[in-house]
XYZ file of C-alpha atoms in Angstrom:
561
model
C 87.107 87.468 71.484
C 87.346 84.932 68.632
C 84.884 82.867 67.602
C 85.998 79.646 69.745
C 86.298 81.668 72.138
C 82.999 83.058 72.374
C 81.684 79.637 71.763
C 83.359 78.394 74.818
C 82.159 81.291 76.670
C 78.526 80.911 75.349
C 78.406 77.070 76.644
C 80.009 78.085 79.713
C 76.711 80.923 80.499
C 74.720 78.062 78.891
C 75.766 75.614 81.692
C 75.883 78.470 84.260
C 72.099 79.379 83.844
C 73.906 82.976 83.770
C 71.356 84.623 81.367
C 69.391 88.160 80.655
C 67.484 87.707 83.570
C 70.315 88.396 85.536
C 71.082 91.520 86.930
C 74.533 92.317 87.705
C 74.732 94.476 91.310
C 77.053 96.576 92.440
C 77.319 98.376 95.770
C 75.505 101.876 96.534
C 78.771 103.718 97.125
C 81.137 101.770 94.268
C 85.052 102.875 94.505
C 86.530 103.795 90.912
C 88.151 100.210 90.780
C 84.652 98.567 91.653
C 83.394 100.813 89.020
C 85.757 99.911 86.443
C 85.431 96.005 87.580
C 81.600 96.280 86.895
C 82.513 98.073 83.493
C 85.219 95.203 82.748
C 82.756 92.405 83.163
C 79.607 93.905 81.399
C 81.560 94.683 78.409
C 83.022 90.940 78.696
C 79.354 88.979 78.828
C 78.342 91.638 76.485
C 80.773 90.494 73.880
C 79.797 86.937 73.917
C 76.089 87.996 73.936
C 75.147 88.510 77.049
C 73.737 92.045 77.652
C 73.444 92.389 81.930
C 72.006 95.909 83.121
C 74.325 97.115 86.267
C 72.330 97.653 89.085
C 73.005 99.782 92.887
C 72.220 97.328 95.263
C 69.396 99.314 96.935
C 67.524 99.326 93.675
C 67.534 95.331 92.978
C 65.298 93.025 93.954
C 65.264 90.165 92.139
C 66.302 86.544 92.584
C 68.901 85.998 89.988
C 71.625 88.032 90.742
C 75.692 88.504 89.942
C 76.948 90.355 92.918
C 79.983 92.492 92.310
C 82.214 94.309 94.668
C 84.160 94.398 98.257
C 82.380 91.940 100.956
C 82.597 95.166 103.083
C 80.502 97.453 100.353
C 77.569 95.137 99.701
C 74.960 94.429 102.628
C 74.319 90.909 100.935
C 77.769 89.877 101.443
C 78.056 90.943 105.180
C 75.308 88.849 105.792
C 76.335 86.077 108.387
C 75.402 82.717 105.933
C 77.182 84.569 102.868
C 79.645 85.572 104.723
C 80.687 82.415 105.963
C 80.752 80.431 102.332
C 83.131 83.220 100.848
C 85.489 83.197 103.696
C 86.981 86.298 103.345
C 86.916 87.565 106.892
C 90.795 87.208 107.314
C 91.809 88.905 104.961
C 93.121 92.697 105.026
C 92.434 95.177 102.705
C 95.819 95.071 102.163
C 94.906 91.745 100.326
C 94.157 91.439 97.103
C 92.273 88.350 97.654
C 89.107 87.316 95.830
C 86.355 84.804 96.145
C 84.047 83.908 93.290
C 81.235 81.295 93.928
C 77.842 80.222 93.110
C 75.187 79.955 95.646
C 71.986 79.043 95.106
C 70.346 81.585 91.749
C 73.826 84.172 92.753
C 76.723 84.129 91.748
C 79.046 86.534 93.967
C 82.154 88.125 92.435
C 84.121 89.451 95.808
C 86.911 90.788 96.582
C 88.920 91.725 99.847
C 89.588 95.320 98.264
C 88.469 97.339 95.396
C 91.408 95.833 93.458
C 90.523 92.050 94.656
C 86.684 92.725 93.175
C 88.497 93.214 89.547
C 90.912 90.868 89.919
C 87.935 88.527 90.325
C 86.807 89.815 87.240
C 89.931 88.801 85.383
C 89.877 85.325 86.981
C 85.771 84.593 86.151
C 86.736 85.830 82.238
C 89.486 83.045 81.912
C 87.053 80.350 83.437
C 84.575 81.405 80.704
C 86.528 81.524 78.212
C 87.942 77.943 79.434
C 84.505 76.531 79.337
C 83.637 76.299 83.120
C 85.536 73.102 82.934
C 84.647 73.060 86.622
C 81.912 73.932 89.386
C 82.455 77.510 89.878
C 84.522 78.158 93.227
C 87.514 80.282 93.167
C 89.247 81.415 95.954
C 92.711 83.263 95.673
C 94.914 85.347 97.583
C 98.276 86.285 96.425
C 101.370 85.205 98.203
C 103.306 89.252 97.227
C 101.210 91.485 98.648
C 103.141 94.389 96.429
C 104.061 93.280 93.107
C 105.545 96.726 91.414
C 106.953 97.258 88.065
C 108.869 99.714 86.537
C 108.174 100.422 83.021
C 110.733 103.125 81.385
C 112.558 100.226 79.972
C 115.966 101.279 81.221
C 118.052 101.958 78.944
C 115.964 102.289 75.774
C 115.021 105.869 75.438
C 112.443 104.560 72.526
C 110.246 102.469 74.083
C 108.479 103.972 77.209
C 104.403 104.839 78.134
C 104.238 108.689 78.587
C 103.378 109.746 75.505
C 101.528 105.974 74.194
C 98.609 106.380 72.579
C 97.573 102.621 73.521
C 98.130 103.746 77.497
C 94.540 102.393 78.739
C 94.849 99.396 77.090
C 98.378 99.099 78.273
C 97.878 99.701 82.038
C 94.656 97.556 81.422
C 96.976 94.490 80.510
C 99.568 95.367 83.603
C 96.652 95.419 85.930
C 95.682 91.960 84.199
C 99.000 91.022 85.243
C 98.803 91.564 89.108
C 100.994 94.639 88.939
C 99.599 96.847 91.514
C 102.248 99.353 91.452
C 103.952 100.889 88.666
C 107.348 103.309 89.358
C 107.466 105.905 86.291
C 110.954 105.771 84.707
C 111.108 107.962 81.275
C 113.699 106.283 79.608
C 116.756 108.780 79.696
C 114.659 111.396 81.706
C 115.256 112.347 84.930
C 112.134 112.687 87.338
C 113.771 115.684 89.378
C 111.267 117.812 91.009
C 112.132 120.613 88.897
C 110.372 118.906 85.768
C 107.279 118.913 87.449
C 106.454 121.703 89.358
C 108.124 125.501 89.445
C 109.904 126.500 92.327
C 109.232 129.385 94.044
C 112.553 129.811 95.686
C 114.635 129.837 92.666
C 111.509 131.002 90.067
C 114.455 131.385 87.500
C 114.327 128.013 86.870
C 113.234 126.604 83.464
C 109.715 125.825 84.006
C 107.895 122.522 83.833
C 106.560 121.588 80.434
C 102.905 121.845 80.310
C 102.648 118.474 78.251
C 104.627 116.563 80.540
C 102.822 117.378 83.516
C 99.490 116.316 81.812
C 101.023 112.893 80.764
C 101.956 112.761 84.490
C 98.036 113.162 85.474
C 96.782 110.772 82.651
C 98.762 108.067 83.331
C 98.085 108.789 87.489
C 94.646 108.688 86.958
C 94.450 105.633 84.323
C 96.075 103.778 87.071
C 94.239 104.532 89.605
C 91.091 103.745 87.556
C 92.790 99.912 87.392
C 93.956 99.336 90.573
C 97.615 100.504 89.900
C 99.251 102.420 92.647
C 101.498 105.380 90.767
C 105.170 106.065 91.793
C 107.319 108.594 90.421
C 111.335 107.477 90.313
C 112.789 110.624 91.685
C 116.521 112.382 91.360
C 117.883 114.705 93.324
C 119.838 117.220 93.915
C 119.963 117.751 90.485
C 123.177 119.854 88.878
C 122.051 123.367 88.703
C 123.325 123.596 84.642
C 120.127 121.625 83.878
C 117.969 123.488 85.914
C 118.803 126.512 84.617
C 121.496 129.176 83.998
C 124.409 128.695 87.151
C 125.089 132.286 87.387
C 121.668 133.246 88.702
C 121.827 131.210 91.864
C 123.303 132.192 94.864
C 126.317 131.615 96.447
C 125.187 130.049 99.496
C 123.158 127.295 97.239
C 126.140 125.867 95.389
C 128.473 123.530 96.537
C 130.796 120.704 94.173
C 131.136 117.479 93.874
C 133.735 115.388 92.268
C 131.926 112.618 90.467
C 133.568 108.822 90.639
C 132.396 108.425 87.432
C 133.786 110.924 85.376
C 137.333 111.767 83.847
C 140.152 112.859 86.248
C 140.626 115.852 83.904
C 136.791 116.921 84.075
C 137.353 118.170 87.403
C 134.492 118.575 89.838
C 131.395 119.810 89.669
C 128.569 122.103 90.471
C 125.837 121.106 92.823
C 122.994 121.942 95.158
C 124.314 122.258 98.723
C 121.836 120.124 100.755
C 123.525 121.557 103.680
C 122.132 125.054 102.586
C 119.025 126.428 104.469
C 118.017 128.269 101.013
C 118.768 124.579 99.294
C 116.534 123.104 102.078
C 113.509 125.425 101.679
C 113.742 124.676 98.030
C 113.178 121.385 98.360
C 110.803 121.664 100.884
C 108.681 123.834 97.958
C 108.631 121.904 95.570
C 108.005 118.393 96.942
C 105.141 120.020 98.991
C 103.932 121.484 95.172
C 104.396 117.907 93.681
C 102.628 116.701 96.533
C 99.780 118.725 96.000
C 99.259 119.419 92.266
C 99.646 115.380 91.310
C 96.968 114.326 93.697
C 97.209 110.579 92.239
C 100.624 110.267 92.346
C 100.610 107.721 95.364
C 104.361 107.896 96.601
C 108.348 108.428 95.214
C 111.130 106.485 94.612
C 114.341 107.802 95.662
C 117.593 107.542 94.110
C 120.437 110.212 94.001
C 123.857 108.765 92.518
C 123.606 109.039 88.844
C 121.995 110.691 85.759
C 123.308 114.361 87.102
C 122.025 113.537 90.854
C 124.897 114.302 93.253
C 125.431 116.118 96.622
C 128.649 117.678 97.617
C 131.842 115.984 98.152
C 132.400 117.439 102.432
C 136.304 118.609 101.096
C 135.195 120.875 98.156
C 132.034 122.918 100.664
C 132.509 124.578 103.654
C 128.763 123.547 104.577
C 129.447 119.984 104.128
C 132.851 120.026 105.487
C 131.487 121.017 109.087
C 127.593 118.530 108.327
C 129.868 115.649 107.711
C 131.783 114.776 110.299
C 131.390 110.869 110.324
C 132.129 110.853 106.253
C 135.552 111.016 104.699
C 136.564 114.500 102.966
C 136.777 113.029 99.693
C 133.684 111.184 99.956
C 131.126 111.792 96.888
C 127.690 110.713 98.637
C 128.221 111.237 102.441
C 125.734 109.592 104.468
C 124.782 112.295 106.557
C 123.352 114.662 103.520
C 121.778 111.567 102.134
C 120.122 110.852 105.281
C 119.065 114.952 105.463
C 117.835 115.096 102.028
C 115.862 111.827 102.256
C 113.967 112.607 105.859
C 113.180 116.474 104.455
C 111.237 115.664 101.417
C 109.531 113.062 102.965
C 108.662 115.067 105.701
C 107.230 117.693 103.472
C 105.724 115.179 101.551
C 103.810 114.396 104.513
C 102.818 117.509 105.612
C 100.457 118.124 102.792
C 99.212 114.387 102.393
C 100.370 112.289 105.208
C 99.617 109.022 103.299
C 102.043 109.811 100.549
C 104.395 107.265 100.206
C 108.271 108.129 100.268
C 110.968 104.813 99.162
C 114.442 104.722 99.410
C 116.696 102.936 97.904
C 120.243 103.077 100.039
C 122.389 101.476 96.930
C 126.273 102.172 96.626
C 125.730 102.422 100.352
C 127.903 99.810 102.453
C 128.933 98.330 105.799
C 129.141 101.078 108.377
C 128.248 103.672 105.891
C 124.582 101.778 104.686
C 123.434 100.609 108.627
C 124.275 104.564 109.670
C 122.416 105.480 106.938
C 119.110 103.719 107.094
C 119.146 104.541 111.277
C 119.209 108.232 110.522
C 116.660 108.315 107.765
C 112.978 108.603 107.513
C 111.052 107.052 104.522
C 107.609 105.262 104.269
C 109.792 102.112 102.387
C 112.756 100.767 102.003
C 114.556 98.593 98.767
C 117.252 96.372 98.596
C 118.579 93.732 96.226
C 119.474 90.320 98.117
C 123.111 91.386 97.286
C 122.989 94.884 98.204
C 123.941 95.363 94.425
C 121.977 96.330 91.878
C 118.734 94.249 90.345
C 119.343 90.737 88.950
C 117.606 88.062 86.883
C 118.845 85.002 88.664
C 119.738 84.051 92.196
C 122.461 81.654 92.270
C 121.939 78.233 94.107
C 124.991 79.490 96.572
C 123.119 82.974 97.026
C 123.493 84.134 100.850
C 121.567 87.462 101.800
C 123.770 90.291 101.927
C 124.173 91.650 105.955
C 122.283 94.981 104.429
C 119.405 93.279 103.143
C 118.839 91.465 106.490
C 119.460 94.707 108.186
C 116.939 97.304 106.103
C 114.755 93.985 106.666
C 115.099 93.403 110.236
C 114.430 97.865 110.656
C 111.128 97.715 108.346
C 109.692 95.160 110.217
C 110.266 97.130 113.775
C 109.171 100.610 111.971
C 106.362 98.683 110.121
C 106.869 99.657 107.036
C 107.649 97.065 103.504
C 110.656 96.138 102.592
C 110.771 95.946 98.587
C 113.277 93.393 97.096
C 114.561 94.819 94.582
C 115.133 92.260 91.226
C 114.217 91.936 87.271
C 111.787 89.123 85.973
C 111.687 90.253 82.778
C 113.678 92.886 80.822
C 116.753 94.489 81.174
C 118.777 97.232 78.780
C 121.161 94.193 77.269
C 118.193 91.154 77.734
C 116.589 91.143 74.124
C 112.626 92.018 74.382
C 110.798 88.717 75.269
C 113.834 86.813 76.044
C 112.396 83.732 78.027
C 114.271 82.437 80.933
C 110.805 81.176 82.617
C 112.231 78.434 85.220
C 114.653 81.010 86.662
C 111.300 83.690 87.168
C 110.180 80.494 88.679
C 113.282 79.853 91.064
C 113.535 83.459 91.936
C 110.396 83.841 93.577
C 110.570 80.643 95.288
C 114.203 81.855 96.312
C 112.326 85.045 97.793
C 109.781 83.624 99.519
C 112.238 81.260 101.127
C 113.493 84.184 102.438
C 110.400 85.855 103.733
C 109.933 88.781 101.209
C 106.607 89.629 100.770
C 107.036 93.048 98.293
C 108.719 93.069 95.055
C 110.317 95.789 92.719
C 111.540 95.522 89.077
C 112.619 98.378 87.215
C 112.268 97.288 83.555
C 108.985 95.587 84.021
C 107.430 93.092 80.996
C 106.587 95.261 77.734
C 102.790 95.195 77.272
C 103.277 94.858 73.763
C 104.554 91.644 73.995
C 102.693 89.601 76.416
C 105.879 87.763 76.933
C 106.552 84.456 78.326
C 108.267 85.472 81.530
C 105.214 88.106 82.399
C 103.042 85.483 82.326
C 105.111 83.262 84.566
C 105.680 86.711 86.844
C 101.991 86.779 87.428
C 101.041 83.060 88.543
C 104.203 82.701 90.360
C 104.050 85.805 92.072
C 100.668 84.618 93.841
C 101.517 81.222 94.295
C 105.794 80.832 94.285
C 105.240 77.292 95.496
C 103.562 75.495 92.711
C 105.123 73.034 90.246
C 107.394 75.002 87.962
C 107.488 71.851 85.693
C 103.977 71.149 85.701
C 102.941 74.657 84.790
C 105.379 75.724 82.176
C 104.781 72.152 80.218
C 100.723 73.439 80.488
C 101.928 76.843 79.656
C 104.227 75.803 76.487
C 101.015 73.481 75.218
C 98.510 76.631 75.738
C 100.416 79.076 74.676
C 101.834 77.261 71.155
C 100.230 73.736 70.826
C 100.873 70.288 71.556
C 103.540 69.551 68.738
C 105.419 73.311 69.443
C 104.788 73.364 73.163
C 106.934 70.505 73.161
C 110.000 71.791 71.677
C 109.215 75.838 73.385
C 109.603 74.185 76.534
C 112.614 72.050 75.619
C 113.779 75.504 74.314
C 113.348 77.107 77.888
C 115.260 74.027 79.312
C 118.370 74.573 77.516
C 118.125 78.177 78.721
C 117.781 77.318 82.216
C 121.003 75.425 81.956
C 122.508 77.915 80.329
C 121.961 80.553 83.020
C 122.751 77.766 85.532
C 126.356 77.978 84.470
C 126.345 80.759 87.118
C 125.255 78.919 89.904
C 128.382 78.962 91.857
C 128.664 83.039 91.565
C 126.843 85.352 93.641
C 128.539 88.208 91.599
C 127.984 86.856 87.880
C 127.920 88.363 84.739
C 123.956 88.512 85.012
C 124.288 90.603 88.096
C 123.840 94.171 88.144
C 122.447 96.654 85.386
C 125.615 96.483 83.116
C 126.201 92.999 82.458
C 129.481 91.385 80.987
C 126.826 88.950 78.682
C 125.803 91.481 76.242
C 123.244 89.150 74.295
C 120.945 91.464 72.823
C 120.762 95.104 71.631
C 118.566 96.887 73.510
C 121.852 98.445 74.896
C 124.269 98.688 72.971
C 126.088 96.239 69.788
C 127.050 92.610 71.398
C 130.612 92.064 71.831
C 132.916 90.658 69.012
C 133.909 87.293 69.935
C 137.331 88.282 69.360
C 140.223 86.344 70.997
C 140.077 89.238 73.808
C 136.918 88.408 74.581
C 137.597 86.145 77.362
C 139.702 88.273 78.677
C 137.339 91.281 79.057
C 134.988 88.887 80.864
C 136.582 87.827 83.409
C 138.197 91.196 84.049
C 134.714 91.979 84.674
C 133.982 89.263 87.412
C 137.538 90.444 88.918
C 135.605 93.967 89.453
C 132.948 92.133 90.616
């Protein structure tokens, strides 16, 4: 807290009345995110001066109070009168939704859920430390009930959270954020089961490392200490060469798979048969293992085609051959062991902890193939990109929802269950860190809500390091998409850099916005997908020489496309 700051804050407790004979009171029976919203707020006052003794509710009885905490977990905020000035009663716990308000000597810091109560935390700080321009009376609910984020950076192997000594005070910022979910992607490593717990089907496997699996638990129980939901980003069937040494499975495990992505001359190859029983019970072993030694791990997200992740090509396995019978031969992912694979982990998953939450992502699925797909399987959540491609950072004025988006939509609303859209508002592997393309975050969400998403998924997530522009943007926008996006990124620019510099930042952001906006009559544009044709920074790789070929190679690229 600098010294403004704190002098802002100071006048703002000054005009409050919210001084040490206060107590701040918490329920009975706090939950861990209650606990650490309590924690959050005493070290807060105590910074500016303020030292407030937390209190269990039973145990307080004087007039001058700060109640903190669910309106379900304190008896003074079930209380009809109460009650009825917070207005809280519709909401779920699902919500996230927080009231903070003044009445009478109290002031009450509520929330719908355990995470609402510290998000109300967050929002009381920043009218301190504004001054209490205002009478204080907050009420907010956000608009994305799931807002996850994905923070393995993609591409760069260099820059991700499982071994970061900062980790509190990273997750702290995310939670600041309204991130409430955060999928685990370790740069180049795969999350295959086999990493995290030892199977005791094939014991000859390489065993997890010990180190790993405790970064695992930290950063599962960090989160859960702020309110983040933990996902693991999963692979499988993983080649058995990285699992271990080929020759000591047996036959009836293997199968092959010819791989669209690698040279003719490679030839296929070798894979776990998902249409083996001794494959099956394999699986079955270890997710129930993950299930149960990562007790705050709260789901996984699925994803098989890539980063040596393959099932068996139906022509090359005489399992697969006879499984398959909808799928070509020479087809590399057939739908039918997808489906398998998918609906017997989760269904292990679920007989250990039936609230764990299995996603799946159906991508390089299509037409006939996709809609048989997502019929057969079972999964606690589904993700799509608007497209059906891969994530974006802009959707183009002429965007029109892809028939499998509106399908995987139209079957998690009749089994219940969210539908994530899956997109990038910040960083991906060839977007330079920090790059700001703010009115587009802005448009985006809009775009979303438009079309009645209500859960969102980016894999490369903002870099805590940075507080960057477009996180900030992410987080107001992603509880209220319909505000002004020219109103609040002029206040922004002046907050964040001045009067004289916010002026030309946000001039700056213009010009980007038209730049990007060259693409609005593209659905498939070079700034779809994860490997984009506009190579502007080098988190991926070296930019392109603009060399007279250069056009050339771009448009071959939107030909693809």
């Amino acid at each position: 807290m600098t010294a403004t700051t704190e002098s802002k804050v100071r006048s703002a407790l000054a005009q409050m009345r919210l001084d040490a004979g206060y107590q701040l009171v918490v329920s009975d029976s706090p939950d861990l995110v209650e606990n650490t919203a309590a924690q959050e707020l005493r070290s807060f006052l105590a910074a500016a001066g303020l030292s407030l003794e937390i209190i269990p509710e039973s145990k307080s009885h004087m007039n001058r109070r700060v109640f903190l905490g669910r309106t379900s977990n304190l008896a003074h905020l079930r209380r009809a009168d109460v009650g009825k000035e917070l207005d809280l009663g519709s909401l779920s716990s699902s919500d996230d939704g927080y009231r903070i308000k003044q009445l009478g000597t109290d002031i009450v810091v509520a929330g719908a859920n355990p995470r609402g109560t510290l998000y109300a935390v967050y929002a009381l700080e920043d009218y301190l430390n504004e001054g209490a321009r205002h009478p204080l009376d907050l009420r907010k609910v956000p608009y994305y009930q799931k807002r996850a984020s994905g923070l393995g950076y993609y591409h760069n192997r260099y820059a991700n959270l499982l071994d970061d000594e900062r980790l509190e005070e990273k997750i702290a910022y995310l939670s600041r954020l309204g991130i409430n979910q955060w999928t685990s992607l370790d740069g180049f490593v795969e999350f295959t089961l086999n990493k995290l717990v030892q199977s005791d089907v094939f014991p000859f496997q390489t065993p997890p490392d010990e180190a790993f699996q405790k970064n695992i638990r930290r950063i599962s129980s960090l989160c859960s200490k702020y309110g983040i939901d933990y996902y693991l980003f999963l692979w499988e069937p993983i080649l058995p060469k990285l699992a271990g040494d080929i020759d000591e499975y047996p036959r009836e495990a293997l199968g092959a798979v010819n791989k669209p992505y690698a040279n003719p001359e490679d030839g296929f190859d070798r894979t776990l048969c998902i249409n083996s029983v001794i494959v099956q019970d394999h699986y079955r072993n270890l997710m129930k293992k993950l299930v149960r030694e990562f007790p705050e791990v709260k789901g996984v997200f699925f994803y098989n085609m890539d980063s040596g992740a393959w099932i068996c090509t139906p022509e090359l396995c005489d399992r697969c051959i006879t499984a398959c019978q909808d799928s070509p031969p020479d087809e590399f992912n057939p739908w039918e062991s997808q489906a398998l694979l998918v609906s017997l982990l989760a269904e292990a998953a679920h007989a250990v902890r039936p609230t764990f939450d299995f996603r799946f992502w159906g991508a390089h699925f299509h037409g006939k193939r996709f809609e048989k797909l997502v019929q057969a399987v079972m999964c606690d959540s589904f993700y799509s990109n608007w497209n059906a491609s891969d994530h974006d950072i802009m959707i183009p004025d002429c965007a029109v929802l892809a028939p499998e988006f509106q399908l995987v939509g139209e079957l998690a609303e009749k089994r219940s269950i969210p539908l994530f859209a899956y997109f990038e508002l910040n960083n991906l592997e060839c977007v330079p860190r920090s790059l700001p393309f703010p009115f587009h975050v802005c448009n985006s969400l809009k775009k979303f809500k438009h079309w009645g998403v209500r859960n969102l998924l980016e894999v490369s997530g903002p870099i805590a390091d940075h507080n960057s522009i477009n996180a900030l943007v992410m987080k107001e926008f992603q509880w209220n998409p319909d505000q002004d996006p020219e109103a609040f990124l002029k206040d922004l620019a002046t907050r964040q850099f001045g009067e004289a510099a916010g002026r030309l930042m946000y001039q700056a952001w213009e010009e980007l916005k038209k730049a990007m906006d060259v693409w609005n009559d593209m659905p498939n544009n070079p700034l779809s997908g994860s490997q984009f044709a506009l190579t502007i920074g080098t988190a991926e790789g070296i930019p392109r020489a603009i060399l007279p070929d250069i056009a050339e190679k771009y448009f071959s690229f939107i030909d693809v496309l």
